[in-house]
Coordinates of N, CA and C in Angstrom, one line a residue:
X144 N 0.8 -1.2 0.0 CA 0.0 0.0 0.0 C 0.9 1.3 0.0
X145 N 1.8 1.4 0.6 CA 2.6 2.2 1.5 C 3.5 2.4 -0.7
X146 N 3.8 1.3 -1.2 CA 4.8 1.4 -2.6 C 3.3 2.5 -3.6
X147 N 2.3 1.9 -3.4 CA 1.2 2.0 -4.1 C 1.1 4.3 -3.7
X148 N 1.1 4.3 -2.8 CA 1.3 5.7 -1.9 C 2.5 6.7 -2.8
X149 N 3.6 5.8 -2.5 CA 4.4 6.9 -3.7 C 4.5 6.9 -4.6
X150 N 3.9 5.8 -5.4 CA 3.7 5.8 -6.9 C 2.9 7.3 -7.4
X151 N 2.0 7.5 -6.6 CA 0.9 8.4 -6.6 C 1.4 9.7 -6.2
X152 N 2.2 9.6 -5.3 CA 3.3 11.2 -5.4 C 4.0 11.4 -6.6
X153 N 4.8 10.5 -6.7 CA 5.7 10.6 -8.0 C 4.5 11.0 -9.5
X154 N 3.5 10.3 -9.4 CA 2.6 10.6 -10.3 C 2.1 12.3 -10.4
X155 N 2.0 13.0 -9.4 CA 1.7 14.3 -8.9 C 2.8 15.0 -9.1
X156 N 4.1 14.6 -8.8 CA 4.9 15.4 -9.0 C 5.8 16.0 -10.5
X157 N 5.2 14.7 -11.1 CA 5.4 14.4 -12.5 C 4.5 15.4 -13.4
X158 N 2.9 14.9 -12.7 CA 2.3 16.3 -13.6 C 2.6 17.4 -13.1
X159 N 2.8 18.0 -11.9 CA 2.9 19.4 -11.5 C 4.0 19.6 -12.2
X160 N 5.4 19.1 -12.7 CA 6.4 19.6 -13.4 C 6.0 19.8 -15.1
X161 N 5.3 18.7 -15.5 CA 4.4 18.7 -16.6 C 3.6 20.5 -16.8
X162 N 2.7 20.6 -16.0 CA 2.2 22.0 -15.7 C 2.9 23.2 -15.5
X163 N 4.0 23.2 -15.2 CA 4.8 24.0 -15.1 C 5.9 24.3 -16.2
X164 N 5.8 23.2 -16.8 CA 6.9 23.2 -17.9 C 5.6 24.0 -19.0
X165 N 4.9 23.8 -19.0 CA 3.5 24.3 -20.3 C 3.0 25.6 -20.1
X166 N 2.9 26.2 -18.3 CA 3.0 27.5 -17.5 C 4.4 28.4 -18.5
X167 N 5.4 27.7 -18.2 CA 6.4 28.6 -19.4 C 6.8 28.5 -20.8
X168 N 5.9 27.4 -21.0 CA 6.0 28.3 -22.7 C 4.8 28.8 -23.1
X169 N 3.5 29.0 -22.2 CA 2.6 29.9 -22.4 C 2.8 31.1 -22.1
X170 N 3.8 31.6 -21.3 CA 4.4 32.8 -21.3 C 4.7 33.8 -22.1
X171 N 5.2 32.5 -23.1 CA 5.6 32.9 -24.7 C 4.3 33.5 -25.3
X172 N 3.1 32.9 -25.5 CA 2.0 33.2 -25.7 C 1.5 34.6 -26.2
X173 N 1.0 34.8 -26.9 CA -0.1 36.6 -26.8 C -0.6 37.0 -25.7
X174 N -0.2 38.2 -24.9 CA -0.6 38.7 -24.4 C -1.7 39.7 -24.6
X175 N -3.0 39.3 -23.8 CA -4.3 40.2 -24.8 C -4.2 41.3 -23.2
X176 N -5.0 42.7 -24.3 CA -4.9 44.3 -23.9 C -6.2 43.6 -23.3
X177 N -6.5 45.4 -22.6 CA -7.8 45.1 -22.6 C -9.4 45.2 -22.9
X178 N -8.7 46.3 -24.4 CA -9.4 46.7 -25.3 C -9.7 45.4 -26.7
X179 N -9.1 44.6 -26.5 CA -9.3 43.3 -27.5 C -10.7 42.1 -27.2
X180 N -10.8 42.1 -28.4 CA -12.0 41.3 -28.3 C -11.5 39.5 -27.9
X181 N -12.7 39.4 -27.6 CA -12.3 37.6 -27.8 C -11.9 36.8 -29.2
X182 N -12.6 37.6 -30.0 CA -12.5 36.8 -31.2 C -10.9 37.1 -32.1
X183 N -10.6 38.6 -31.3 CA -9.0 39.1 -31.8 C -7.9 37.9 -31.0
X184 N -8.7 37.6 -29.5 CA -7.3 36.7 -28.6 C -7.7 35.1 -29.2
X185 N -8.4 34.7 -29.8 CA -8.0 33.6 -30.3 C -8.0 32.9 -32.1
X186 N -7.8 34.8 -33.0 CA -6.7 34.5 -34.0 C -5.6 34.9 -33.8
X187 N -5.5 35.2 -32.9 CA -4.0 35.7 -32.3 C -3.7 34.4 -32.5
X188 N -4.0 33.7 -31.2 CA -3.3 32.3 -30.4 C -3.5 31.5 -31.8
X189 N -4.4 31.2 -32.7 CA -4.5 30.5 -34.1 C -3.5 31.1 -34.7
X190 N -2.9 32.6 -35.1 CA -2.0 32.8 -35.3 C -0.5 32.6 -35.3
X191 N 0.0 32.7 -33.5 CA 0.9 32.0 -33.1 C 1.1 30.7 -33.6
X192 N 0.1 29.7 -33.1 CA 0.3 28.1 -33.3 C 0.4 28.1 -35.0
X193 N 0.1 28.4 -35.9 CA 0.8 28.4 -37.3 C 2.0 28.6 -37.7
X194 N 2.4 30.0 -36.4 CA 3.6 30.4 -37.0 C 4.7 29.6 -36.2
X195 N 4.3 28.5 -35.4 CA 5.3 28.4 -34.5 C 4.7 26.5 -34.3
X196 N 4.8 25.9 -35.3 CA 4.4 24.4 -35.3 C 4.9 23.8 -33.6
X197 N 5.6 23.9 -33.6 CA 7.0 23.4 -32.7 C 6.1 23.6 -31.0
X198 N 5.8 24.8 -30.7 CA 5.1 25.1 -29.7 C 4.0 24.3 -29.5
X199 N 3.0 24.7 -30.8 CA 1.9 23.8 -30.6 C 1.9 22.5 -30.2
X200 N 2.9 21.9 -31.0 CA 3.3 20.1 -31.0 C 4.0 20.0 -29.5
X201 N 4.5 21.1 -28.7 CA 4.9 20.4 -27.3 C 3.9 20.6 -26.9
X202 N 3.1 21.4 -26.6 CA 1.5 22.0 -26.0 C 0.8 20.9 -26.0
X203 N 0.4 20.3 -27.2 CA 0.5 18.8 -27.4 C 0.5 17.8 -26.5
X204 N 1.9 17.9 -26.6 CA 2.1 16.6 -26.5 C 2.3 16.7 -24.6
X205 N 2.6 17.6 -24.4 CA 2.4 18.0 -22.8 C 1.0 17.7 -22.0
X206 N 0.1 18.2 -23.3 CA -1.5 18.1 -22.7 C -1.8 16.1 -22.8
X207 N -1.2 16.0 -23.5 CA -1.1 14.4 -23.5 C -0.5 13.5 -22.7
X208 N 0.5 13.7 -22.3 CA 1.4 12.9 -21.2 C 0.6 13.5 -19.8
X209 N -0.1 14.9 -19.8 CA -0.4 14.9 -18.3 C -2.2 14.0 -18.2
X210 N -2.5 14.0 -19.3 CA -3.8 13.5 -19.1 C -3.7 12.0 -19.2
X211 N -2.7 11.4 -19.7 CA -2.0 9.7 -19.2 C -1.7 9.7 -17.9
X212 N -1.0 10.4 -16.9 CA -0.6 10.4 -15.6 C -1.9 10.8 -14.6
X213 N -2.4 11.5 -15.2 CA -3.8 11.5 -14.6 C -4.4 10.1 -14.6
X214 N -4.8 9.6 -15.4 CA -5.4 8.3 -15.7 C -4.8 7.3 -15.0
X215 N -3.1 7.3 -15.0 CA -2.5 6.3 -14.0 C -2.6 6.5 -13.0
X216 N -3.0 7.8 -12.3 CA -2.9 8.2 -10.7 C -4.4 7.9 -10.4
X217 N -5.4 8.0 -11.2 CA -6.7 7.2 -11.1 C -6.7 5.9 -10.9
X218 N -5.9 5.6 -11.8 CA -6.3 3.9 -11.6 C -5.8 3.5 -10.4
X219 N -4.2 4.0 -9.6 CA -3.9 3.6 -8.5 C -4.2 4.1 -7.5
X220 N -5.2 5.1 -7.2 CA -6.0 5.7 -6.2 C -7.3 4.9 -6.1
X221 N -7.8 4.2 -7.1 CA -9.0 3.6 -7.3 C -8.4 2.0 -6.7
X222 N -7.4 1.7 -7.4 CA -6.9 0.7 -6.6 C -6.3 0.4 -4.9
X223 N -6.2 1.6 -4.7 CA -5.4 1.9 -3.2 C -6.7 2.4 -2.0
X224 N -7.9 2.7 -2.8 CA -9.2 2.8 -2.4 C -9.8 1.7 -2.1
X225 N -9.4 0.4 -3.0 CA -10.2 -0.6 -2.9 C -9.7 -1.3 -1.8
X226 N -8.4 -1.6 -1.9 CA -8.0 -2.1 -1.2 C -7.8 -2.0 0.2
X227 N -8.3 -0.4 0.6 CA -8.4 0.1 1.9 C -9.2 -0.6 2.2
X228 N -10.3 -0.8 1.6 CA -12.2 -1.5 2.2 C -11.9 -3.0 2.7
X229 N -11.0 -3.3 1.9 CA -10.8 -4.8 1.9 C -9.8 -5.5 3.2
X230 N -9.1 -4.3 3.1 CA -7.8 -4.7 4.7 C -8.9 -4.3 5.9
X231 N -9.9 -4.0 5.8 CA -10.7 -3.6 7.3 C -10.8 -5.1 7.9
X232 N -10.4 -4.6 9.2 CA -10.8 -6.3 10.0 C -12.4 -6.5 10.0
X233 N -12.5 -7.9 10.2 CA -14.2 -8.3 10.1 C -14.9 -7.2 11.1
X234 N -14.1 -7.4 11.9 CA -15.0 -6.5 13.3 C -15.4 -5.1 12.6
X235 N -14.5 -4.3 12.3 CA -14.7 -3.0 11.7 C -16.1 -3.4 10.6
X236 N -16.0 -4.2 10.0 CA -16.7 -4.6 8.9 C -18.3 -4.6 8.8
X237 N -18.0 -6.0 10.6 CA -19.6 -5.7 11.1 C -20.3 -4.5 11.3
X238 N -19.4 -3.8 12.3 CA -19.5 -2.6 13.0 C -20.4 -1.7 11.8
X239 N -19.5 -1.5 10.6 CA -20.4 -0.7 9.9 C -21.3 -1.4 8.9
X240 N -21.4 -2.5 8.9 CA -22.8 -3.0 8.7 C -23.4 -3.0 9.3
X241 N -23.2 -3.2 10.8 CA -24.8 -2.7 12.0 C -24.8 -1.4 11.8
X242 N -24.4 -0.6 11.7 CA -24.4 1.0 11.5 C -25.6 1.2 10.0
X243 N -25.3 0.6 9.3 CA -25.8 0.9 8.1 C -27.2 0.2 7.9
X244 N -27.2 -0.8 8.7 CA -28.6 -1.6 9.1 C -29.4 -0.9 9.7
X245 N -29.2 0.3 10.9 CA -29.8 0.6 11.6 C -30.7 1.8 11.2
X246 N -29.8 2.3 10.0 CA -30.4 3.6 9.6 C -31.1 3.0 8.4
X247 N -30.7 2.0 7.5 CA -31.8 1.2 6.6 C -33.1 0.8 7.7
X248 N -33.2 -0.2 8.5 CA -34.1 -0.4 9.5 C -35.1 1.3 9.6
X249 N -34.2 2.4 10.0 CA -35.1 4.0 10.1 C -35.8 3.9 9.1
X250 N -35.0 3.6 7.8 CA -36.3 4.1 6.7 C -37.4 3.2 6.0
X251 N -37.1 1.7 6.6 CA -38.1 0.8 6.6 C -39.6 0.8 7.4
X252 N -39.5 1.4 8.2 CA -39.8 1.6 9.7 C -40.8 2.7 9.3
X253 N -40.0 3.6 8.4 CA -40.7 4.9 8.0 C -41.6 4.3 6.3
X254 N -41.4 3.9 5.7 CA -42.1 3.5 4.9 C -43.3 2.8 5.2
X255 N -43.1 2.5 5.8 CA -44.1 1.1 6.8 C -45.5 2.4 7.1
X256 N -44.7 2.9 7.8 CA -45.8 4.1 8.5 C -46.4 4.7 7.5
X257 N -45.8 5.4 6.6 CA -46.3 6.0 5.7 C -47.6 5.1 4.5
X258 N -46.9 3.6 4.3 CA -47.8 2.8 3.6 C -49.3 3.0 4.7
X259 N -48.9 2.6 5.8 CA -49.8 2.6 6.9 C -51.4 3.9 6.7
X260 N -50.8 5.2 6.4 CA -51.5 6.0 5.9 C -52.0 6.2 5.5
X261 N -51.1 5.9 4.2 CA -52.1 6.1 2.7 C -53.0 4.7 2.7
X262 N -52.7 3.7 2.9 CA -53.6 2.9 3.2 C -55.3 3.5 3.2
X263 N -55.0 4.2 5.0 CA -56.2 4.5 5.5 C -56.6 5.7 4.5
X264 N -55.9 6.4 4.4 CA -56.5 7.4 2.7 C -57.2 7.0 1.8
X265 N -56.5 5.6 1.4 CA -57.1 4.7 0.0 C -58.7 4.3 0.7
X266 N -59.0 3.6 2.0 CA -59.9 3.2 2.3 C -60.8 4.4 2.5
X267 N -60.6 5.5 2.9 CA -61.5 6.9 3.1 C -62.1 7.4 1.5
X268 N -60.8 7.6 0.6 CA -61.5 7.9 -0.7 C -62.4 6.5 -1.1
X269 N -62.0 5.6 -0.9 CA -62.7 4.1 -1.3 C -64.5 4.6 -0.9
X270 N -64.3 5.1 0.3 CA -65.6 5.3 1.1 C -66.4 6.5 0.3
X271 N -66.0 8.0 0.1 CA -66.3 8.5 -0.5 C -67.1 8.0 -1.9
X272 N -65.7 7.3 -2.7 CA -66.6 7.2 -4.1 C -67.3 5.9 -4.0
X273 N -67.7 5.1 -3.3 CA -68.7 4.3 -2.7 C -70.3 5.0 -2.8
X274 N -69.9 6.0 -1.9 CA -71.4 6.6 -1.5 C -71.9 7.6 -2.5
X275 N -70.6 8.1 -3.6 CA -71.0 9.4 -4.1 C -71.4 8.5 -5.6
X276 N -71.0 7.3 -6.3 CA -70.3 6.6 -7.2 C -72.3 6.5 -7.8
X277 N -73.3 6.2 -7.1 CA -74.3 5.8 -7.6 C -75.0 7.6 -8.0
X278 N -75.0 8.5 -7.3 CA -75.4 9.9 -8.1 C -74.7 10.2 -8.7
X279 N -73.4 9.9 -8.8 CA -72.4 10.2 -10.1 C -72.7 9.6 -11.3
X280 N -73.3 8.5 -11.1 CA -73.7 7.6 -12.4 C -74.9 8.4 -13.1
X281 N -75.6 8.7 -11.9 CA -76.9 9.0 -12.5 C -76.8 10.5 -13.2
X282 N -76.0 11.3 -13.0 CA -75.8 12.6 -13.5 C -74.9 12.9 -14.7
X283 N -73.6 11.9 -14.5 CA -72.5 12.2 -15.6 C -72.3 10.8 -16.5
X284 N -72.9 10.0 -16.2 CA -73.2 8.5 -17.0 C -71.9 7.6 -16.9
X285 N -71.0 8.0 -15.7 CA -69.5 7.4 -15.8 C -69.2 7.5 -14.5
X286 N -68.6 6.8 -13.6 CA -67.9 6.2 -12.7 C -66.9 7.2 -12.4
X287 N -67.1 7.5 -10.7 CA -66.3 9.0 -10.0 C -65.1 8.4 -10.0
X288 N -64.6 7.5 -9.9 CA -63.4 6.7 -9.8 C -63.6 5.0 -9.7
X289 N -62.3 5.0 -10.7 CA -61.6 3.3 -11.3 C -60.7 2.9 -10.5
X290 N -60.7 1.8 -10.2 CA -59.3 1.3 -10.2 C -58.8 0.7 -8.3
X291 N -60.2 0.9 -8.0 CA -59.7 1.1 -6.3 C -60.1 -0.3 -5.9
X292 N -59.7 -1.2 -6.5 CA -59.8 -3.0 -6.0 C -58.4 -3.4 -6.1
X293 N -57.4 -2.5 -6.9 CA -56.0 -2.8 -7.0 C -54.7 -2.1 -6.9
X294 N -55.8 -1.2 -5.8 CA -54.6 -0.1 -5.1 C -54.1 -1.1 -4.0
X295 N -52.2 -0.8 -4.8 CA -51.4 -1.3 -3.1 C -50.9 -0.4 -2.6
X296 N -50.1 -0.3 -1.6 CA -48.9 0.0 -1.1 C -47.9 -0.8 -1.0
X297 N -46.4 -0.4 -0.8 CA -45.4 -0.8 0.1 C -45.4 -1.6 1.0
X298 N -44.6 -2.7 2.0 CA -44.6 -2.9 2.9 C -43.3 -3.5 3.0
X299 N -42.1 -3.2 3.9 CA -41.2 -3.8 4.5 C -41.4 -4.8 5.1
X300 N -40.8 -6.1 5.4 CA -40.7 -7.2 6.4 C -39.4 -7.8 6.1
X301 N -39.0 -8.8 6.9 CA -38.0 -9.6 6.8 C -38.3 -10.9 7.6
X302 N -37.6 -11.8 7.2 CA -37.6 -13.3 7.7 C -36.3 -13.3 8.0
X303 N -36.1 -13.3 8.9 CA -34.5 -13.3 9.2 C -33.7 -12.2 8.7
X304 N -32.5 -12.7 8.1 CA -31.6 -11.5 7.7 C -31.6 -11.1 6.6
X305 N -33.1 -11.7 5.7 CA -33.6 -11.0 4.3 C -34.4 -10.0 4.8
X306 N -34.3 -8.9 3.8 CA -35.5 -7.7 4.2 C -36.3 -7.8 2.4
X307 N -37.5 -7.8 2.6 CA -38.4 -8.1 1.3 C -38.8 -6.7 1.3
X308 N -39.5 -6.3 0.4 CA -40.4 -5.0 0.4 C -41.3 -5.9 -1.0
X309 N -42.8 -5.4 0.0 CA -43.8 -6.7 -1.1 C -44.7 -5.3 -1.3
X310 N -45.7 -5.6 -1.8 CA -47.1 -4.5 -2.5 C -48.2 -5.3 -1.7
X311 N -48.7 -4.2 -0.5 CA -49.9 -4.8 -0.1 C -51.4 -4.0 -0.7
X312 N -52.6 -5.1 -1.3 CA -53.7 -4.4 -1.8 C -54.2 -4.0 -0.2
X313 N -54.7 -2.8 -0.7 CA -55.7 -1.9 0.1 C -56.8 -2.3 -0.4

Protein backbone atom coordinates (compact mmCIF):
# COMPACT_ATOMS: atom_id res chain seq x y z
CA UNK A 1 0.00 0.00 0.00
CA UNK A 2 2.59 2.21 1.46
CA UNK A 3 4.79 1.36 -2.55
CA UNK A 4 1.16 1.96 -4.15
CA UNK A 5 1.32 5.74 -1.89
CA UNK A 6 4.40 6.93 -3.67
CA UNK A 7 3.72 5.84 -6.88
CA UNK A 8 0.94 8.43 -6.55
CA UNK A 9 3.25 11.23 -5.40
CA UNK A 10 5.68 10.64 -8.04
CA UNK A 11 2.63 10.64 -10.29
CA UNK A 12 1.68 14.28 -8.93
CA UNK A 13 4.87 15.41 -8.95
CA UNK A 14 5.41 14.44 -12.54
CA UNK A 15 2.34 16.28 -13.56
CA UNK A 16 2.94 19.44 -11.45
CA UNK A 17 6.44 19.57 -13.41
CA UNK A 18 4.45 18.66 -16.60
CA UNK A 19 2.24 21.96 -15.73
CA UNK A 20 4.76 23.99 -15.06
CA UNK A 21 6.88 23.18 -17.90
CA UNK A 22 3.52 24.29 -20.26
CA UNK A 23 3.03 27.48 -17.53
CA UNK A 24 6.39 28.62 -19.38
CA UNK A 25 6.00 28.28 -22.72
CA UNK A 26 2.64 29.86 -22.35
CA UNK A 27 4.39 32.79 -21.34
CA UNK A 28 5.59 32.87 -24.69
CA UNK A 29 1.99 33.21 -25.66
CA UNK A 30 -0.12 36.64 -26.79
CA UNK A 31 -0.60 38.68 -24.35
CA UNK A 32 -4.29 40.21 -24.84
CA UNK A 33 -4.87 44.26 -23.90
CA UNK A 34 -7.79 45.08 -22.64
CA UNK A 35 -9.42 46.68 -25.29
CA UNK A 36 -9.30 43.29 -27.52
CA UNK A 37 -11.98 41.30 -28.35
CA UNK A 38 -12.30 37.55 -27.84
CA UNK A 39 -12.52 36.77 -31.19
CA UNK A 40 -8.95 39.10 -31.84
CA UNK A 41 -7.29 36.69 -28.60
CA UNK A 42 -8.02 33.58 -30.28
CA UNK A 43 -6.67 34.48 -34.00
CA UNK A 44 -4.03 35.72 -32.30
CA UNK A 45 -3.34 32.33 -30.40
CA UNK A 46 -4.46 30.53 -34.14
CA UNK A 47 -1.97 32.82 -35.26
CA UNK A 48 0.88 31.99 -33.12
CA UNK A 49 0.25 28.07 -33.33
CA UNK A 50 0.80 28.42 -37.28
CA UNK A 51 3.61 30.42 -36.97
CA UNK A 52 5.25 28.42 -34.51
CA UNK A 53 4.43 24.36 -35.26
CA UNK A 54 6.99 23.40 -32.74
CA UNK A 55 5.06 25.13 -29.72
CA UNK A 56 1.95 23.79 -30.61
CA UNK A 57 3.32 20.10 -31.01
CA UNK A 58 4.88 20.44 -27.31
CA UNK A 59 1.53 22.02 -25.99
CA UNK A 60 0.46 18.80 -27.38
CA UNK A 61 2.14 16.63 -26.50
CA UNK A 62 2.40 18.04 -22.82
CA UNK A 63 -1.47 18.05 -22.74
CA UNK A 64 -1.13 14.39 -23.47
CA UNK A 65 1.44 12.92 -21.19
CA UNK A 66 -0.41 14.93 -18.26
CA UNK A 67 -3.77 13.50 -19.09
CA UNK A 68 -2.04 9.68 -19.21
CA UNK A 69 -0.56 10.42 -15.60
CA UNK A 70 -3.78 11.55 -14.62
CA UNK A 71 -5.40 8.33 -15.70
CA UNK A 72 -2.49 6.26 -13.96
CA UNK A 73 -2.91 8.22 -10.70
CA UNK A 74 -6.72 7.25 -11.14
CA UNK A 75 -6.26 3.88 -11.56
CA UNK A 76 -3.86 3.57 -8.47
CA UNK A 77 -6.02 5.72 -6.23
CA UNK A 78 -8.98 3.56 -7.29
CA UNK A 79 -6.90 0.68 -6.57
CA UNK A 80 -5.37 1.89 -3.20
CA UNK A 81 -9.24 2.78 -2.40
CA UNK A 82 -10.16 -0.62 -2.92
CA UNK A 83 -7.97 -2.10 -1.24
CA UNK A 84 -8.44 0.09 1.94
CA UNK A 85 -12.15 -1.50 2.22
CA UNK A 86 -10.85 -4.83 1.86
CA UNK A 87 -7.83 -4.66 4.67
CA UNK A 88 -10.70 -3.62 7.29
CA UNK A 89 -10.84 -6.30 9.98
CA UNK A 90 -14.17 -8.32 10.15
CA UNK A 91 -15.02 -6.52 13.30
CA UNK A 92 -14.70 -2.97 11.75
CA UNK A 93 -16.67 -4.62 8.89
CA UNK A 94 -19.61 -5.72 11.06
CA UNK A 95 -19.47 -2.63 13.01
CA UNK A 96 -20.38 -0.70 9.86
CA UNK A 97 -22.85 -2.99 8.68
CA UNK A 98 -24.78 -2.74 11.98
CA UNK A 99 -24.38 1.01 11.48
CA UNK A 100 -25.82 0.93 8.11
CA UNK A 101 -28.58 -1.59 9.10
CA UNK A 102 -29.79 0.58 11.56
CA UNK A 103 -30.36 3.62 9.62
CA UNK A 104 -31.78 1.16 6.57
CA UNK A 105 -34.14 -0.40 9.50
CA UNK A 106 -35.13 3.99 10.14
CA UNK A 107 -36.26 4.12 6.68
CA UNK A 108 -38.07 0.79 6.63
CA UNK A 109 -39.80 1.61 9.73
CA UNK A 110 -40.71 4.92 8.04
CA UNK A 111 -42.13 3.48 4.90
CA UNK A 112 -44.13 1.11 6.78
CA UNK A 113 -45.78 4.14 8.53
CA UNK A 114 -46.28 6.02 5.72
CA UNK A 115 -47.75 2.77 3.62
CA UNK A 116 -49.85 2.60 6.90
CA UNK A 117 -51.54 6.01 5.95
CA UNK A 118 -52.07 6.06 2.67
CA UNK A 119 -53.64 2.92 3.18
CA UNK A 120 -56.21 4.51 5.51
CA UNK A 121 -56.50 7.43 2.70
CA UNK A 122 -57.11 4.69 0.02
CA UNK A 123 -59.87 3.23 2.34
CA UNK A 124 -61.46 6.87 3.12
CA UNK A 125 -61.51 7.89 -0.68
CA UNK A 126 -62.73 4.12 -1.32
CA UNK A 127 -65.63 5.27 1.06
CA UNK A 128 -66.28 8.55 -0.50
CA UNK A 129 -66.62 7.15 -4.13
CA UNK A 130 -68.66 4.34 -2.72
CA UNK A 131 -71.37 6.62 -1.46
CA UNK A 132 -71.04 9.37 -4.11
CA UNK A 133 -70.30 6.56 -7.23
CA UNK A 134 -74.27 5.84 -7.64
CA UNK A 135 -75.43 9.92 -8.08
CA UNK A 136 -72.41 10.17 -10.06
CA UNK A 137 -73.68 7.65 -12.41
CA UNK A 138 -76.86 8.98 -12.48
CA UNK A 139 -75.77 12.60 -13.45
CA UNK A 140 -72.48 12.15 -15.60
CA UNK A 141 -73.18 8.51 -17.03
CA UNK A 142 -69.53 7.41 -15.84
CA UNK A 143 -67.87 6.19 -12.70
CA UNK A 144 -66.30 8.96 -10.02
CA UNK A 145 -63.40 6.70 -9.82
CA UNK A 146 -61.61 3.28 -11.28
CA UNK A 147 -59.26 1.35 -10.18
CA UNK A 148 -59.72 1.10 -6.31
CA UNK A 149 -59.80 -3.01 -5.97
CA UNK A 150 -55.99 -2.80 -6.96
CA UNK A 151 -54.59 -0.10 -5.13
CA UNK A 152 -51.40 -1.29 -3.07
CA UNK A 153 -48.92 0.01 -1.07
CA UNK A 154 -45.38 -0.80 0.09
CA UNK A 155 -44.64 -2.91 2.91
CA UNK A 156 -41.23 -3.84 4.46
CA UNK A 157 -40.67 -7.25 6.43
CA UNK A 158 -37.96 -9.57 6.79
CA UNK A 159 -37.57 -13.26 7.73
CA UNK A 160 -34.48 -13.33 9.24
CA UNK A 161 -31.57 -11.46 7.74
CA UNK A 162 -33.64 -10.99 4.29
CA UNK A 163 -35.55 -7.66 4.24
CA UNK A 164 -38.43 -8.05 1.28
CA UNK A 165 -40.37 -5.04 0.39
CA UNK A 166 -43.75 -6.68 -1.08
CA UNK A 167 -47.05 -4.51 -2.46
CA UNK A 168 -49.89 -4.83 -0.08
CA UNK A 169 -53.67 -4.38 -1.81
CA UNK A 170 -55.70 -1.93 0.10
Amino acid sequence: MEKIQAEIKQLNSQVQALQEERATLNNNNVESGENDSALAIVEAYRCQATKNPQIAAEFQGIDRAIAFLEKQKHQRQTYLNQSQLFSKSPSQQQEELEAAKKIAQTHAQRINQLAGELATEIKLLKACADELSPMYWQVYYKPLITGLKTISVPHVRSHGEVWRIVNRIV
